[in-house]
Each structure stands twice: as structure tokens, then as C-alpha cells.
Coordinates of C-alpha atoms in Angstrom, one line a residue:
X1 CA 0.9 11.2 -6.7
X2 CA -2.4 9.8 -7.8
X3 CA -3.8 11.3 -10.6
X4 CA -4.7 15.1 -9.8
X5 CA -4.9 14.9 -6.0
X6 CA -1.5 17.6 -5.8
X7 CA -3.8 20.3 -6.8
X8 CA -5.2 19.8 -3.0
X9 CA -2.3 22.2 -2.3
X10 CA -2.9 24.5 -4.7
X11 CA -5.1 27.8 -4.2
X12 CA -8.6 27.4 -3.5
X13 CA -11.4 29.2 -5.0
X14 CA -13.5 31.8 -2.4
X15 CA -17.1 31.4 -2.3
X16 CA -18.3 33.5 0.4
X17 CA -22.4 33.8 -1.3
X18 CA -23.9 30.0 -0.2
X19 CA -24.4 27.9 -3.3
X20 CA -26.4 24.7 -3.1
X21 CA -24.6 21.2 -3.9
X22 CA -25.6 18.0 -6.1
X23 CA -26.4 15.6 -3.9
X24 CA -26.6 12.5 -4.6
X25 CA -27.9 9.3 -2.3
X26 CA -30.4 10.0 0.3
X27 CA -29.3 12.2 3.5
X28 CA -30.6 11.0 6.9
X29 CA -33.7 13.2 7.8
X30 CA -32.1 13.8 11.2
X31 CA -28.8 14.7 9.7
X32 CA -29.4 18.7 9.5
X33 CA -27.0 21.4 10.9
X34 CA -23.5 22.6 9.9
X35 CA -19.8 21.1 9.2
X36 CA -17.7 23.7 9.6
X37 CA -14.1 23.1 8.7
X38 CA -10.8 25.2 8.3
X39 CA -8.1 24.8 6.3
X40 CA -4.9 26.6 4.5
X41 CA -6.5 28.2 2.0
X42 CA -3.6 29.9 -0.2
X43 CA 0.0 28.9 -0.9
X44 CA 0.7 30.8 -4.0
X45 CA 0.4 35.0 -3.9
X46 CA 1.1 37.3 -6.4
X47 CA 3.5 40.4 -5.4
X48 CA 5.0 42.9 -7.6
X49 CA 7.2 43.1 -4.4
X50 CA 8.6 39.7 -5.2
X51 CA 11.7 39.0 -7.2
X52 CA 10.0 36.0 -9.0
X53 CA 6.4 38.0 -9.1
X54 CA 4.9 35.3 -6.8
X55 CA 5.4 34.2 -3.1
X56 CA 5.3 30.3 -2.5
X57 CA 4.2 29.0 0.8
X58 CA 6.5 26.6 1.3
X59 CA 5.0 24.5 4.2
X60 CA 2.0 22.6 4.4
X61 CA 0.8 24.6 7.8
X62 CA 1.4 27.6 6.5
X63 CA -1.2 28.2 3.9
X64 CA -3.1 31.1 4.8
X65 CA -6.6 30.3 6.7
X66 CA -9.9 29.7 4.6
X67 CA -13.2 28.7 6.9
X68 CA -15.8 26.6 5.3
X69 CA -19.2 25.6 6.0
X70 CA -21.7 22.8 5.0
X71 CA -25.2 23.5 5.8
X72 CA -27.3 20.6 6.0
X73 CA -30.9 21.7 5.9
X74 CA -34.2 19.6 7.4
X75 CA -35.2 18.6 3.6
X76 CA -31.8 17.1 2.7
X77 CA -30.2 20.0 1.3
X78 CA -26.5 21.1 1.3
X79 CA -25.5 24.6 0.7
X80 CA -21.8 25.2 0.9
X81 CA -20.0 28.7 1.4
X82 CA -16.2 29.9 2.4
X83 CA -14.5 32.6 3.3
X84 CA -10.6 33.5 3.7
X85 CA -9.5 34.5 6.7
X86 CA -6.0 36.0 6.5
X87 CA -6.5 38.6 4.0
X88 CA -5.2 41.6 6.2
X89 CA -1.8 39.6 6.4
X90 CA -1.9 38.6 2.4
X91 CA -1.6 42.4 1.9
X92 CA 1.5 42.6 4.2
X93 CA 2.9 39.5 2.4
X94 CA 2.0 40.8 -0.9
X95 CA 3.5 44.5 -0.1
X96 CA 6.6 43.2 1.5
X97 CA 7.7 40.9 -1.1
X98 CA 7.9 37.9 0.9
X99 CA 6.2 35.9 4.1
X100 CA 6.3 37.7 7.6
X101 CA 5.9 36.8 10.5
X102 CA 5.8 33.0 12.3
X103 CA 6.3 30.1 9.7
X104 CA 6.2 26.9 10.5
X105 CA 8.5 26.1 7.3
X106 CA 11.8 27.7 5.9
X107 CA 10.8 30.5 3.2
X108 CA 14.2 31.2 2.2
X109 CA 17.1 29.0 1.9
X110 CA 20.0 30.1 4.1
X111 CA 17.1 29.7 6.8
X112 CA 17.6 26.8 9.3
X113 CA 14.3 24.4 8.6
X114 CA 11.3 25.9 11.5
X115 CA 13.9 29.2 12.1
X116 CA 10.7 31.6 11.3
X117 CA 8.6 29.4 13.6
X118 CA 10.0 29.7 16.4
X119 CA 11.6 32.8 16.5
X120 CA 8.4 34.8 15.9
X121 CA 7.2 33.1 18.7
X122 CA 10.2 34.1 21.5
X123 CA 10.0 37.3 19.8
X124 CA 6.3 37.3 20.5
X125 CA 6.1 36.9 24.0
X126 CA 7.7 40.9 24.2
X127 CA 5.1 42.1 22.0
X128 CA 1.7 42.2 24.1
X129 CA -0.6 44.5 21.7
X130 CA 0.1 43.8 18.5
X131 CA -2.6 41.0 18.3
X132 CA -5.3 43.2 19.9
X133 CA -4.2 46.3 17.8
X134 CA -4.1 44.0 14.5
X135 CA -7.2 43.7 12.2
X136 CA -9.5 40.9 12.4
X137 CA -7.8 39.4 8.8
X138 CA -4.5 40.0 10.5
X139 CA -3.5 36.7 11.6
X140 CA -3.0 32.8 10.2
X141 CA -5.2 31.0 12.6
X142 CA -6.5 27.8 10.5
X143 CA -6.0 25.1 12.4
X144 CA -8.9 24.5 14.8
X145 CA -12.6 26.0 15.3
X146 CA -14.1 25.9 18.7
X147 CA -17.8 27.3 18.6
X148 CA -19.1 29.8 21.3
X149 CA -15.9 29.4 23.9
X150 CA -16.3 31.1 27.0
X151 CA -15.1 34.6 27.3
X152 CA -16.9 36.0 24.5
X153 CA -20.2 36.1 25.2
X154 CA -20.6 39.2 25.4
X155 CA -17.8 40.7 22.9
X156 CA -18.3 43.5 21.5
X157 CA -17.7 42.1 17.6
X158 CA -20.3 39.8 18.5
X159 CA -23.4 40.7 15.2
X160 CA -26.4 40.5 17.5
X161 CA -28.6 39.4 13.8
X162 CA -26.5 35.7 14.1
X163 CA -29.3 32.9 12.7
X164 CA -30.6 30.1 15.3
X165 CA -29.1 27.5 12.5
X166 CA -26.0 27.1 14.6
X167 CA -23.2 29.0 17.2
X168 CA -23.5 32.3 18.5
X169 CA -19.6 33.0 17.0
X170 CA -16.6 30.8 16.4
X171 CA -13.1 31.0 17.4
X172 CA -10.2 29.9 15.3
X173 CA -7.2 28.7 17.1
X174 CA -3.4 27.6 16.1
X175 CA -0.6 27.0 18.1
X176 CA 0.0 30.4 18.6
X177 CA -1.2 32.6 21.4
X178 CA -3.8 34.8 19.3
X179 CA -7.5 33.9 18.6
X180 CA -10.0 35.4 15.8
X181 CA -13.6 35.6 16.0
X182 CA -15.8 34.2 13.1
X183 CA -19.6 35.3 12.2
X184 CA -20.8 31.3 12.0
X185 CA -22.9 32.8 9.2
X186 CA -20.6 34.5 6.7
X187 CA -17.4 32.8 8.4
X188 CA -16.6 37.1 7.9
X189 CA -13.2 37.6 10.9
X190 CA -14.8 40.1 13.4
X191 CA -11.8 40.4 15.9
X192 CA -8.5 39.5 16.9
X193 CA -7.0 38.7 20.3
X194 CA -4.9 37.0 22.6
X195 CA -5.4 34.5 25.7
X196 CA -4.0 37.1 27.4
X197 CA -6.3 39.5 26.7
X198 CA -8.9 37.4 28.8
X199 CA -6.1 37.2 31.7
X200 CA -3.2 38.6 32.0
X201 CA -1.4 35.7 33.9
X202 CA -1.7 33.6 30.1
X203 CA 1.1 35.8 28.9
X204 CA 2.6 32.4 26.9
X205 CA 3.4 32.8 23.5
X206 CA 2.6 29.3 22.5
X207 CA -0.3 27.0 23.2
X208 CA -2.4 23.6 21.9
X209 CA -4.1 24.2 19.0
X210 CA -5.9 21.8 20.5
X211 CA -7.7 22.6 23.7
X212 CA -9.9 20.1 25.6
X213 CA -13.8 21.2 26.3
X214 CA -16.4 19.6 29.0
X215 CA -19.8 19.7 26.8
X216 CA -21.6 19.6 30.2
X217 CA -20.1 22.6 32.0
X218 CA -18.5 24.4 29.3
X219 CA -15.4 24.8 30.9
X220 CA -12.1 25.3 28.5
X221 CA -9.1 24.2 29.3
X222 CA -5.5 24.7 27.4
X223 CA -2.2 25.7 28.2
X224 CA 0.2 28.2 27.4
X225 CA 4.3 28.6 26.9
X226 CA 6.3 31.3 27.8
X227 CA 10.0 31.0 26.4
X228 CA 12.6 32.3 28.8
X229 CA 15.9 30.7 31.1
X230 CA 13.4 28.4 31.8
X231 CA 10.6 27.8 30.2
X232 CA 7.2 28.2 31.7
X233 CA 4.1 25.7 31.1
X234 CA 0.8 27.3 32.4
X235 CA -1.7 24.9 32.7
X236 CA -5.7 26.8 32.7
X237 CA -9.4 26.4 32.9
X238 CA -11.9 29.2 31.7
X239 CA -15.3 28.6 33.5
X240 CA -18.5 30.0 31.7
X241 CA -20.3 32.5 34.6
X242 CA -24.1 33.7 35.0
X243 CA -24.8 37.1 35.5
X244 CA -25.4 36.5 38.7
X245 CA -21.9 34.7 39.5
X246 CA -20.0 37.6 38.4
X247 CA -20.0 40.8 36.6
X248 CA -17.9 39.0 33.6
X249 CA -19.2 36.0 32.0
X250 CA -16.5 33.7 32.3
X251 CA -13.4 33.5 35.2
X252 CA -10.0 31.9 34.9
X253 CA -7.9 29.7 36.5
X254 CA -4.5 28.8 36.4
X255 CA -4.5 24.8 37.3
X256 CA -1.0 24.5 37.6
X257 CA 2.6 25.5 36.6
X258 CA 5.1 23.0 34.7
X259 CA 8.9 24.3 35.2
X260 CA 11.0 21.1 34.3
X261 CA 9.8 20.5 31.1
X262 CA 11.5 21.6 27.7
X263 CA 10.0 24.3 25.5
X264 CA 8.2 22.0 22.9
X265 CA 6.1 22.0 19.9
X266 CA 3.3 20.2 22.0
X267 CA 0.1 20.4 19.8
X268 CA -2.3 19.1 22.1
X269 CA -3.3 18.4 25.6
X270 CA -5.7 15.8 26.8
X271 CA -8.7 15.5 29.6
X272 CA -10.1 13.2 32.0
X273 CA -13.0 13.7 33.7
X274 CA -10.6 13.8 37.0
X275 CA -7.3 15.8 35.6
X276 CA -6.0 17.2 32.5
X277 CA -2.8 15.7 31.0
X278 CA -0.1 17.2 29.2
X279 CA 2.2 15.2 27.3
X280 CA 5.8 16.8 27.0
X281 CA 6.7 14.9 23.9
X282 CA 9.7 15.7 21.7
X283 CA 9.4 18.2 20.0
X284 CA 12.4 21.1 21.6
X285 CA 12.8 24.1 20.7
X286 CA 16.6 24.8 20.3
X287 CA 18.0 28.4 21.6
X288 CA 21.4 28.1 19.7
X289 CA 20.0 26.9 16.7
X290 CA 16.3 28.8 16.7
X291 CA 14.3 25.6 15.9
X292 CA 13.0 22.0 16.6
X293 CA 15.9 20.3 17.3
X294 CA 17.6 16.9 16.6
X295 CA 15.6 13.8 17.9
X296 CA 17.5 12.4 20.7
X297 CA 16.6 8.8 21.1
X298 CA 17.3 8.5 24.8
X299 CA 15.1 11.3 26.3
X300 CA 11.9 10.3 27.4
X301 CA 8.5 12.0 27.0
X302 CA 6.7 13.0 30.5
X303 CA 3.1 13.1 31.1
X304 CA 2.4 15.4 33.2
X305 CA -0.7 15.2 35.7
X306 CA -2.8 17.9 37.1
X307 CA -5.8 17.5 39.2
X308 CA -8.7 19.1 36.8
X309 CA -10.6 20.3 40.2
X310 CA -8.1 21.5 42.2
X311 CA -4.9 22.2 40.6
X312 CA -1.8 21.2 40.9
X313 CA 0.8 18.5 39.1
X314 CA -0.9 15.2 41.2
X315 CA 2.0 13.0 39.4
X316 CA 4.8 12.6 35.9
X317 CA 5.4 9.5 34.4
X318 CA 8.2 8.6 31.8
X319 CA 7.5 6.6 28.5
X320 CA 10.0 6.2 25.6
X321 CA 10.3 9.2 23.2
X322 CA 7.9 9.9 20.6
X323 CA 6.6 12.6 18.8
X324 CA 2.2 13.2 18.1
X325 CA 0.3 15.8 16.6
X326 CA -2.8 14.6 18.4
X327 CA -4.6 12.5 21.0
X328 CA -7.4 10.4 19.9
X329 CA -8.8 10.5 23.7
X330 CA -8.4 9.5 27.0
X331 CA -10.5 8.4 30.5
X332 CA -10.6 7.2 34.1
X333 CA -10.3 3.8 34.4
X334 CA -10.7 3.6 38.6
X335 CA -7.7 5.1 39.7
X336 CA -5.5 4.8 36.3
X337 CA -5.9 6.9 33.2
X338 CA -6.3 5.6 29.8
X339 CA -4.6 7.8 26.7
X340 CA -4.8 6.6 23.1
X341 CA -1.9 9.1 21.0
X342 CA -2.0 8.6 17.4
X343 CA 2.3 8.6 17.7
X344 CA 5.1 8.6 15.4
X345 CA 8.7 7.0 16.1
X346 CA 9.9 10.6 15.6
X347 CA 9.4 14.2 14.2
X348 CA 11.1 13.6 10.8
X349 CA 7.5 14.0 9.4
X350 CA 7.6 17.8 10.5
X351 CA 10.1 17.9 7.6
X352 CA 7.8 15.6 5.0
X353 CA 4.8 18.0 5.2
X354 CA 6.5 21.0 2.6
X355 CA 4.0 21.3 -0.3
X356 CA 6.8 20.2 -2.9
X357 CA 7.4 16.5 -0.9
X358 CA 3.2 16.6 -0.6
X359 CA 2.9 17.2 -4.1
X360 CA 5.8 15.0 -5.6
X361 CA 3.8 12.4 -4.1
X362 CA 6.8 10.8 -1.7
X363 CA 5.5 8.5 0.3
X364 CA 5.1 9.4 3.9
X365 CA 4.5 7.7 7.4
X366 CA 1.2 8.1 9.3
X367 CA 1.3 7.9 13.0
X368 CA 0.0 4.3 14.7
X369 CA -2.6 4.2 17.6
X370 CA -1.0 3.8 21.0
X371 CA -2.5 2.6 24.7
X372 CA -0.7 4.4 27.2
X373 CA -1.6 3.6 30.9
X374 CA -0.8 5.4 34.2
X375 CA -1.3 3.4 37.2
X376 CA -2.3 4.1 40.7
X377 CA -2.5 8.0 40.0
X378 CA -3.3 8.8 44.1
X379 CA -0.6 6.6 45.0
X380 CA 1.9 9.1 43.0
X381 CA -0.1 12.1 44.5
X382 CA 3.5 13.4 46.3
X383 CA 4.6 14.3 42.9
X384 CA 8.2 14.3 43.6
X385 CA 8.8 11.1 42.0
X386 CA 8.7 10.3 38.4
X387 CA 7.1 6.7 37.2
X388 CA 7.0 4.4 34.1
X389 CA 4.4 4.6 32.0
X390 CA 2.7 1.2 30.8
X391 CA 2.6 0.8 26.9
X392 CA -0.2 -1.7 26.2
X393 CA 0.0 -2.2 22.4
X394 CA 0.9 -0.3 19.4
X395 CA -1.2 -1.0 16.4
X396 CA 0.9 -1.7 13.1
X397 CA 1.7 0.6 10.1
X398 CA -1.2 -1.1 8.4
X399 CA -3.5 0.6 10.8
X400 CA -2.8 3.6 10.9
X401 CA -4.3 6.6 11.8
X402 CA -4.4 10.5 11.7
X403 CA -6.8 13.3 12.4
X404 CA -8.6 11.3 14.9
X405 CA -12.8 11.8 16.1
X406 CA -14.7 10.0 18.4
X407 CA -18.5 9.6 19.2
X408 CA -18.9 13.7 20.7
X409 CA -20.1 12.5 24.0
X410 CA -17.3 10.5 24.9
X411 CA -14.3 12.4 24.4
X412 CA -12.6 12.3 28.0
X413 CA -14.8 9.1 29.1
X414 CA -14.7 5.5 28.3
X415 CA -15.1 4.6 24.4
X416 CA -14.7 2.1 21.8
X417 CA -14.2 3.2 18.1
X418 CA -12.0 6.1 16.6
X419 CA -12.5 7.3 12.8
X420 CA -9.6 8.7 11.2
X421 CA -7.5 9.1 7.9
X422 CA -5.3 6.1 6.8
X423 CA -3.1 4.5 4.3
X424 CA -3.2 1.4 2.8
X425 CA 0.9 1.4 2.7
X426 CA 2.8 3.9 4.0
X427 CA 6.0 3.0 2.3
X428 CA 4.6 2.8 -0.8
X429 CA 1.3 4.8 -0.9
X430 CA 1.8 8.6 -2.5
X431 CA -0.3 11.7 -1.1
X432 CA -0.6 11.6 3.0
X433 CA -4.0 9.5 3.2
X434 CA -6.3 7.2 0.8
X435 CA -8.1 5.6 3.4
X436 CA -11.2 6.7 6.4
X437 CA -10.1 3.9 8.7
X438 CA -12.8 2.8 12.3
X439 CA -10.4 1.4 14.8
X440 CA -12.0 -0.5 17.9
X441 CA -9.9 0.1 20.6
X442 CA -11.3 -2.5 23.0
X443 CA -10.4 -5.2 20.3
X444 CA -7.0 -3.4 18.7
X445 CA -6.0 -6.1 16.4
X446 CA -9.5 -7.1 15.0
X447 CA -10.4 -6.3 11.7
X448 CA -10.5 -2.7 10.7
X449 CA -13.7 -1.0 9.0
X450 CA -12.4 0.5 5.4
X451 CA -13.9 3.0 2.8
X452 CA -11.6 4.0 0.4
X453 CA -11.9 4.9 -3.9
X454 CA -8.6 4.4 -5.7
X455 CA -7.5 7.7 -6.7
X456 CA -9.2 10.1 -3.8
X457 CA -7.8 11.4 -0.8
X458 CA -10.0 11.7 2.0
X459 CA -10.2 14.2 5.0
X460 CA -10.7 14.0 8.7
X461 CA -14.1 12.3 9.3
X462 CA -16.7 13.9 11.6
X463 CA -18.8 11.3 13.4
X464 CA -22.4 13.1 13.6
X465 CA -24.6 10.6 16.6
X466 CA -28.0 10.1 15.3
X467 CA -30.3 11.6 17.9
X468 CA -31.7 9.6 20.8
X469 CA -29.2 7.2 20.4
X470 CA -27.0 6.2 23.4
X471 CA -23.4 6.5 23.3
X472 CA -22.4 3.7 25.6
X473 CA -25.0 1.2 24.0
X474 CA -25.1 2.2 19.8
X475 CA -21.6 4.4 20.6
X476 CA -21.3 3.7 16.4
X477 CA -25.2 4.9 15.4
X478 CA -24.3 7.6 13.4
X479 CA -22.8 9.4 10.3
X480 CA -19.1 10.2 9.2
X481 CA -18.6 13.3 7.3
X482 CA -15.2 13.6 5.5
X483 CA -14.8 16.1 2.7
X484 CA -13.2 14.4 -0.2
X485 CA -10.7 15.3 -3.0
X486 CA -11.3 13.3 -6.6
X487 CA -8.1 12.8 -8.3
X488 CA -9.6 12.3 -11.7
X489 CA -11.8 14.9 -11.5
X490 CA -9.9 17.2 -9.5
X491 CA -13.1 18.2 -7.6
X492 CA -14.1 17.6 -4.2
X493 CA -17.5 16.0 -2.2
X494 CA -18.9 16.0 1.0
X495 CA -19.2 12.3 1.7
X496 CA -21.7 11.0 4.2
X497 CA -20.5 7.1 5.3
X498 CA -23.0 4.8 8.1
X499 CA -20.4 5.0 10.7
X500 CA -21.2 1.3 11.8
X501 CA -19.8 -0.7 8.6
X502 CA -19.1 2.6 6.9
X503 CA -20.9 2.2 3.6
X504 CA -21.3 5.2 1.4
X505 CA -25.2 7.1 2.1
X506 CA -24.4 9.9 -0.1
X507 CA -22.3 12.9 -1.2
X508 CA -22.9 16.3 -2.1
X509 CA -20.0 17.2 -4.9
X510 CA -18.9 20.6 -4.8
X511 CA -17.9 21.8 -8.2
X512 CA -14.3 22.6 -7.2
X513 CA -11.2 21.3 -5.6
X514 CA -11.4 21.8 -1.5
X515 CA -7.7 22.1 -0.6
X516 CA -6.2 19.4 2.2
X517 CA -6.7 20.5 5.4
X518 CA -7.0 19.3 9.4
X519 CA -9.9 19.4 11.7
X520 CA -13.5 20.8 11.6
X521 CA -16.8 21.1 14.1
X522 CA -20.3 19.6 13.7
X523 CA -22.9 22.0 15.0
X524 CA -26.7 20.6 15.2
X525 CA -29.0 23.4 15.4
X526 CA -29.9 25.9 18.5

């Protein structure tokens, strides 16, 4: 591995007090509100409960949950503060000896490889109060932050002293059913809870980390899993209400029911501005053996259609298997839909992402943008057939891409570029990314746009519009933000690139190493 980029997954320092960063360059005066990002936090926890005096994280996903947040002030500024998140289940780990509870990884060897995983899940679905009877540090949520999402509004958690520099509260999300509440100020976990809390009908154990959000109306829309003889996809919106709509402040619906697919490890789900898309890729859940099971070359993935509007399952279509972590986005295009998946041949890089492999630097795959097109979606509208999926390209292993953003307005609409992480060679590059890559999708095999220092690793990159500009016409005028780890230095810097050619404009270096992580949310000021 490059020169010190493995400490990325070691432990990373709290700083929950804000502490101004050395910035260097010249920020955009426009550029001014918050990055906040979270991230695995801790791998390595001291127990006298532990036969080796330590407990090791063994998995890349399941580091326990640290929240961070950049504040870009109005007179080019950064102050930078952080804040774990799972400290109530730290103490559980730390008096038991060992990790409890739903691991993505094995933890112990006679353990089949995801074992932990996906038992706590099925085991899960049984247990309908533990989440809400938990504390707010309770639970491993790290994965995604989705600020101010209806059906909180007026929680009771809720600090009613929050500053007008940003959200009203953040919720952190995983693949699991549970969601925590986050001050957006001290990133302090105010509450725990459950989908199911906000309806009983969401009584899935599983769900997209990933959930899909209509800027214009609010409306959130996911899904969740229930394990069973047959395993149940439930397919929901939640609509933001007025006071004078309903006593509540939000409602839910339940867009439609999936029956006939397998119970999956499906990260994501996608959005038009017409339905909402779930992608049944491989990724089964095995009853006999309790985890993902062997790649089967011959069984297709399934998109699955569902009127956003009206409900119901409008068509399926069948593509050739592949496995994805996440969509990079997807639109109308008259009556066919457009979906861009950052895919991989298969999951074998479930099994690359253990901290050990990460650290010993083995080279590892990144996923490859790929055009998916479903045709004549009205003309399928019986739903009792299931059709072929067009492939339109697949870019090559020399552009690929991971942790994939888009211009904000245009996520579920028509668009041009992506930003994402990349590697200049897969098969022979060490550590999971070197590389912010800008893909035009309207022109896949032009030229990509490159930043990249020899011996960093960069993160997801953030693309921040500059205000007044239009997304259709300057869909590029604006600023990538990507949190970068210096191998030599073994510190980290918020890097700000011009998102059109994606020159440096300037960094703000931390001070300390800012562990590897997955996705993050801009938020401009109230």
C-alpha cells in the first residue's frame, strides 16, 4: 500500500469542540455551509473482556460510526468537528468481550463469511422494541446522512436551540431497519428508531441505505425486507404534511409489494420522476448456510418497476447478473427509463473489503459505469410478463468509478457528468481508490477529467453548484469537495477542485488522519 494510506483504517481521533483548519488557496465567496460526512470511526477496542485485551473489527463496514462536519463560513473559513456515534454499543462490545450484534464481516473464525450479518437481521425482524428501547449511541448506523427527513419534525429529541447555519436534525441510515437522530450542531445521537416506528406496515428488517429524495416535495421513498417463506419487498413513500393536512406531519404509503424476488443485499434503490426502481441484483441471502451466497452466473438481475404516483409494479425486466453497491442516477427519457449502476461482474469484492486485505494493499476491482435502458415502459403496464433489458455500453476498467454524485438538482432527471473515486489500474493499483474521476455520460468513451497526487487516496466528491447557475445549461459550474488522506503525511485535507476541468482551488488540512469512509451531504445555509 502506498506509503501510510493503511492507517485510513485505523482509529480516528474525536474532536467534538470545532477547531479551525489551515487553509490554503482561495475558497469561493459563495462556497459557505456544511459537508457533513460519516464514516467507520473505530476498528480496534480495548476490553479486559477480550482474550487478546483488544477487539478487532474485522470488516471494512463494520467500524463503528463517527459523524463529521466542515463548516465553511462567508469569510472563507473552515472549522471542522466530529463526534462518534456508537459509543452505547462500544460499551456492550467492550463488556462482552467481543462484537455483538449484525456484522457485516466474520468476527470469529469457525464463522461462515457475512454469518453475523444476516442472521441478526432474520433474527431482527422478531424483535420490534429493541431499537426504540435502545439508547441514542446504541446502534452502528454510518453509512448515509439524510438531513431533516420527514417524520421528524416534530420529534420530541428535536433541541429547539439548533443554529440557522444548516438542518433542523440529521438522520443516519444503514442497511438496517433502525435510524438515529443527529444534533447538525454537535453531531451529539439524540434518538434511536425504527421505520417501523413511523408505520407499522414497514415491519422489514432490511432496507437501502440508500433511499431516493424529491428536493421539490420532500417526499422519501425506500424500501424495506422482511425475511420469511417468502420473502417480502415493501416498496414506500413518506409525504411531508402541513398542519393543516393532518394532525401528523408526514403520512405513509406503501407503493407496492415485490413477492418473487430473492431476499438480497440490495443497497440502493433508484427514482424517476415517473416510478421508483428497484434493482434485485445478486446479492442472496442463503437460509441453509446464513449468508450471501455463491454467485450463480445464470440468474439474471430484475428491475422492478413501480409507478411513483400510483403504486403498483407497472413492469420487470431481466439483464445479465451483476452485483452494485450504488446507482449513479437515473431519468425519463419519453416512455423508457435511463439507469447508470456503477456494477461489478460479481460480489467477490464483498469479501476484498476486510481491513487486513485493505490494509495489505491487494489490489482490488472498482465497479465500471453501466447504461441500462428499459423500453416502452406503458407498453409492459400488464406486468405479468418479464422483458430484456437493453445494455448500452459498459465503460472499461480504466474508467472506473465508485461512490458516485451528481449536479444535486438532477438526481432522478436528465444529466451529463458523474464525479466519483477511481483507479488508475485496478490490477495493479494498491489501496481501493487514487483517483476523483468526471465521467460524461452523454459522450462515455471521451476523455475523462483526472485529479490525482501520487501517494493520496481520495474520498467521495461532493459537487457543491455555484448559486444562480443553471443545471441543464453550466450542469458542471461548481465545486467538488472530497476529503483526502496524505500517505506521506499520514494526515488528511478537505480538497476543494473547479468541478469543470477539476483543478485544485484549495484545501483546508486537518491535522490528523480522517479514516476511509462512504458518502456525505452538502447543506448551504437556512
Amino acid at each position: 500500500m502506498a506509503q501510510g494510506i493503511a492507517i485510513g483504517y485505523e482509529n480516528a481521533i474525536e474532536q467534538r469542540e470545532p477547531v479551525k483548519l489551515q487553509v490554503t488557496g482561495t475558497i469561493p465567496s459563495w462556497l459557505t455551509g456544511r459537508l457533513y460526512r460519516t464514516r467507520p470511526g473505530t476498528w480496534n477496542i480495548p476490553s479486559n473482556n477480550a482474550p487478546s485485551g483488544s477487539i478487532s473489527l474485522k470488516h471494512w463496514f463494520d467500524g463503528l460510526g463517527m459523524t463529521h462536519c466542515f463548516e465553511i463560513t462567508s469569510t472563507g473559513e473552515v472549522k471542522y468537528r466530529n463526534h462518534s456515534t456508537a459509543l452505547g454499543l462500544q460499551a456492550r462490545f467492550e463488556k462482552a468481550g467481543k462484537a455483538v450484534g449484525a456484522m457485516f464481516g466474520q468476527q470469529d473464525p469457525c464463522e461462515t463469511i457475512f454469518s453475523k450479518f444476516f442472521t441478526a437481521f432474520k433474527e431482527a425482524s422478531s424483535d420490534r422494541t429493541s431499537v426504540d428501547q435502545s439508547g441514542p449511541d446504541d446502534l452502528n448506523l454510518s453509512v448515509t446522512l439524510t438531513p431533516d427527513m420527514p417524520g421528524f419534525t416534530s420529534h420530541h429529541a428535536i433541541p429547539s436551540g439548533i443554529s440557522s447555519a444548516g438542518p433542523r436534525y440529521i438522520v443516519a441510515k444503514s442497511d438496517y431497519r433502525a435510524l438515529q437522530l443527529l444534533d447538525p450542531d454537535t453531531l451529539r445521537p439524540l434518538h434511536s428508531t425504527t421505520y417501523e416506528h413511523l408505520d407499522p406496515r414497514l415491519d422489514g428488517s432490511v432496507c437501502a441505505a440508500h433511499s431516493c429524495r424529491d428536493k421539490e416535495t420532500g417526499e422519501f421513498y425506500n424500501y424495506t425486507l422482511k425475511f420469511g417463506s417468502t420473502a417480502v419487498y415493501k416498496v414506500f413513500r413518506i409525504r411531508p404534511l402541513s398542519q393543516a393536512e393532518s394532525s401528523k406531519d408526514y403520512e405513509v404509503d406503501i407503493l407496492a409489494e415485490i413477492k418473487d424476488a430473492p431476499a438480497a443485499y440490495l443497497h440502493a434503490l433508484t427514482m424517476t420522476e415517473k416510478y421508483v426502481v428497484l434493482s434485485a441484483w445478486q446479492a442472496d441471502f442463503t437460509f441453509v448456510a446464513a449468508s450471501i451466497g455463491a454467485w450463480k452466473p445464470k440468474q439474471s438481475s430484475t428491475f422492478y418497476v413501480i409507478d411513483r404516483h400510483a403504486g403498483g409494479i407497472v413492469a420487470k425486466f431481466e439483464t445479465q447478473p451483476f452485483f452494485a453497491f450504488h446507482y449513479i442516477n437515473a431519468y425519463d427519457s419519453g416512455d423508457d427509463i435511463v439507469i447508470d449502476i456503477a456494477v461489478y461482474d460479481d460480489h467477490s469484492i464483498l469479501q476484498l473489503l476486510y481491513v487486513d486485505i485493505l490494509k495489505s494493499g491487494t489490489p482490488t476491482p472498482l465497479a465500471r459505469a453501466r447504461r441500462f435502458i428499459l423500453k416502452d415502459i406503458r407498453e409492459q403496464s400488464s406486468g405479468k410478463s418479464t422483458w430484456q433489458a437493453k445494455v448500452e455500453y459498459t465503460l472499461s476498467p480504466s474508467l472506473s468509478i465508485e461512490l458516485c454524485t451528481v449536479h444535486p438538482a438532477l438526481y432522478h432527471k436528465p444529466y451529463r457528468y458523474t464525479y466519483g473515486i477511481n483507479k488508475e489500474d485496478f490490477t495493479k493499483s494498491v489501496g481501493f481508490a487514487d483517483r476523483i474521476v468526471k465521467l460524461d455520460m452523454a459522450a462515455p468513451e471521451s476523455e475523462p477529467k483526472i485529479w490525482a497526487i501520487p501517494g493520496t487516496a481520495p474520498g467521495e466528491p461532493i459537487f457543491v453548484p455555484r448559486p444562480g447557475s443553471s443545471p441543464e445549461t453550466q450542469e458542471d459550474d461548481g465545486i467538488l469537495l472530497s476529503v483526502v488522506l496524505d500517505g506521506k503525511t499520514q494526515k488528511s485535507m478537505l480538497v476543494m477542485l473547479d468541478a469543470k476541468d477539476l483543478t485544485e482551488v484549495a484545501r483546508a488540512e486537518i491535522g490528523t488522519h480522517f479514516p476511509f469512509g462512504f458518502h456525505g451531504v452538502f447543506t448551504a445555509p437556512r
